[in-house]
């Protein structure tokens, strides 16, 4: 049967790649709400385009849930398998070869924001479901493709869906890696806010693009009187540049972007900027105290600075980043994002971060916290999915737990399942970026193989008692 699936995927190759490009070319970063577009016009546009794609593929029902989420269904829906993917993306950041929202093919890869997170996987999964539609298969479980729209900024979409729609008997999200992600760390986020800083030299602070991304660029604008000292201090900082402008002195710090779940792959520009400003000798006393804490808070990814460093031997050790830095209403705000194992409770983590912030004159506000989740790797569906991945790829991989957060943690019976392959970062050219990085890339060969894996999975899950 594997030959049939391979032939089917190859016969749909050009259409599949065309439809990935079709969605990636729409900038769908969350923005201010508009009528019928609670997550902004770009997200609404990609939602409607994806719904049209689902109609073209033959789904029996395509439903718009007030612009907050959507779904496409085929087969019996009293008991169905859910495929939960998202169409919103993080901001593009800097350093791309070309336009992040004009998907291009380069050396066997599709390049563009969202090709791997999560528009490409959405289309691949949709074409896998199309196999069942084209074969008019007699299904024990129907299939429902759930089109998420707010995954990157809080997952309010899936909570909306759960309050109004039936839960799948089993679900997977193609928003992580193969073979099967059966557990995820807890995710904590908070804004650490300074007291008012009036009469200082800082006019503007801007660092990072999203809570769950290590900042690759951070900028400050200071009063012109600071130029000479800042220029002199920059000589000792390889990743800092200083430029005089009409409105002030612009200081730019350069880091390396990475996902908050794997922060050690990045370099935090927010830390570099704060450290530089603290050592520059130009800040007021209040600014010096505030930036010293920002520097401390962003100085390490292991959480030692907050007294939260820990490891449970099951998940990777705790991590924390200072992802977004701003100056708002004369207050410095650093958003922190932590991925934590079972060795610390949600309450303990919140309390220690808040205590450290208070000790440095800051307040922790806008706190969100979602605890770890874990599914037994001996679950029949998990075992089957891992088996299918290994059959198709000739591998011997085991299910894994992860630091990233997906929709799986919000569903009753769900896992993450692809689309990234183990070890791909070692095989790919250095210029290829992963999710949340510049030059985000999806290898076409892997997309086709993933589609075959998903087809085989949807067929064989029909044989499992879910």
PDB file of C-alpha atoms in Angstrom, residues 8 57 59 74 83 123-135 139 143-145 451 454-455 458:
ATOM      1  CA  UNK A   8      -0.931   9.792  -4.720  1.00  0.00           C
ATOM      2  CA  UNK A  57     -10.258  19.850  -1.773  1.00  0.00           C
ATOM      3  CA  UNK A  59     -14.479  18.781   2.465  1.00  0.00           C
ATOM      4  CA  UNK A  74     -15.431  15.108   6.134  1.00  0.00           C
ATOM      5  CA  UNK A  83      -6.080  17.796  12.844  1.00  0.00           C
ATOM      6  CA  UNK A 123      -1.649  22.290   3.652  1.00  0.00           C
ATOM      7  CA  UNK A 124       0.214  18.972   3.843  1.00  0.00           C
ATOM      8  CA  UNK A 125      -2.336  17.640   6.344  1.00  0.00           C
ATOM      9  CA  UNK A 126      -5.225  18.940   4.222  1.00  0.00           C
ATOM     10  CA  UNK A 127      -3.924  17.026   1.219  1.00  0.00           C
ATOM     11  CA  UNK A 128      -3.580  13.902   3.360  1.00  0.00           C
ATOM     12  CA  UNK A 129      -7.273  14.218   4.249  1.00  0.00           C
ATOM     13  CA  UNK A 130      -7.990  14.728   0.545  1.00  0.00           C
ATOM     14  CA  UNK A 131      -6.823  11.135  -0.014  1.00  0.00           C
ATOM     15  CA  UNK A 132      -9.748   9.891   2.096  1.00  0.00           C
ATOM     16  CA  UNK A 133     -12.109  12.223   0.242  1.00  0.00           C
ATOM     17  CA  UNK A 134     -10.906  11.126  -3.189  1.00  0.00           C
ATOM     18  CA  UNK A 135     -11.157   7.452  -2.238  1.00  0.00           C
ATOM     19  CA  UNK A 139     -14.718   5.820   7.762  1.00  0.00           C
ATOM     20  CA  UNK A 143     -11.819  13.877   9.897  1.00  0.00           C
ATOM     21  CA  UNK A 144     -12.014  17.490  11.013  1.00  0.00           C
ATOM     22  CA  UNK A 145      -9.328  19.976  10.012  1.00  0.00           C
ATOM     23  CA  UNK A 451       1.975  13.886   3.508  1.00  0.00           C
ATOM     24  CA  UNK A 454      -0.300  11.547   7.421  1.00  0.00           C
ATOM     25  CA  UNK A 455      -2.276   9.601   4.822  1.00  0.00           C
ATOM     26  CA  UNK A 458      -5.453   8.658   8.928  1.00  0.00           C
TER      27      UNK A 458
END
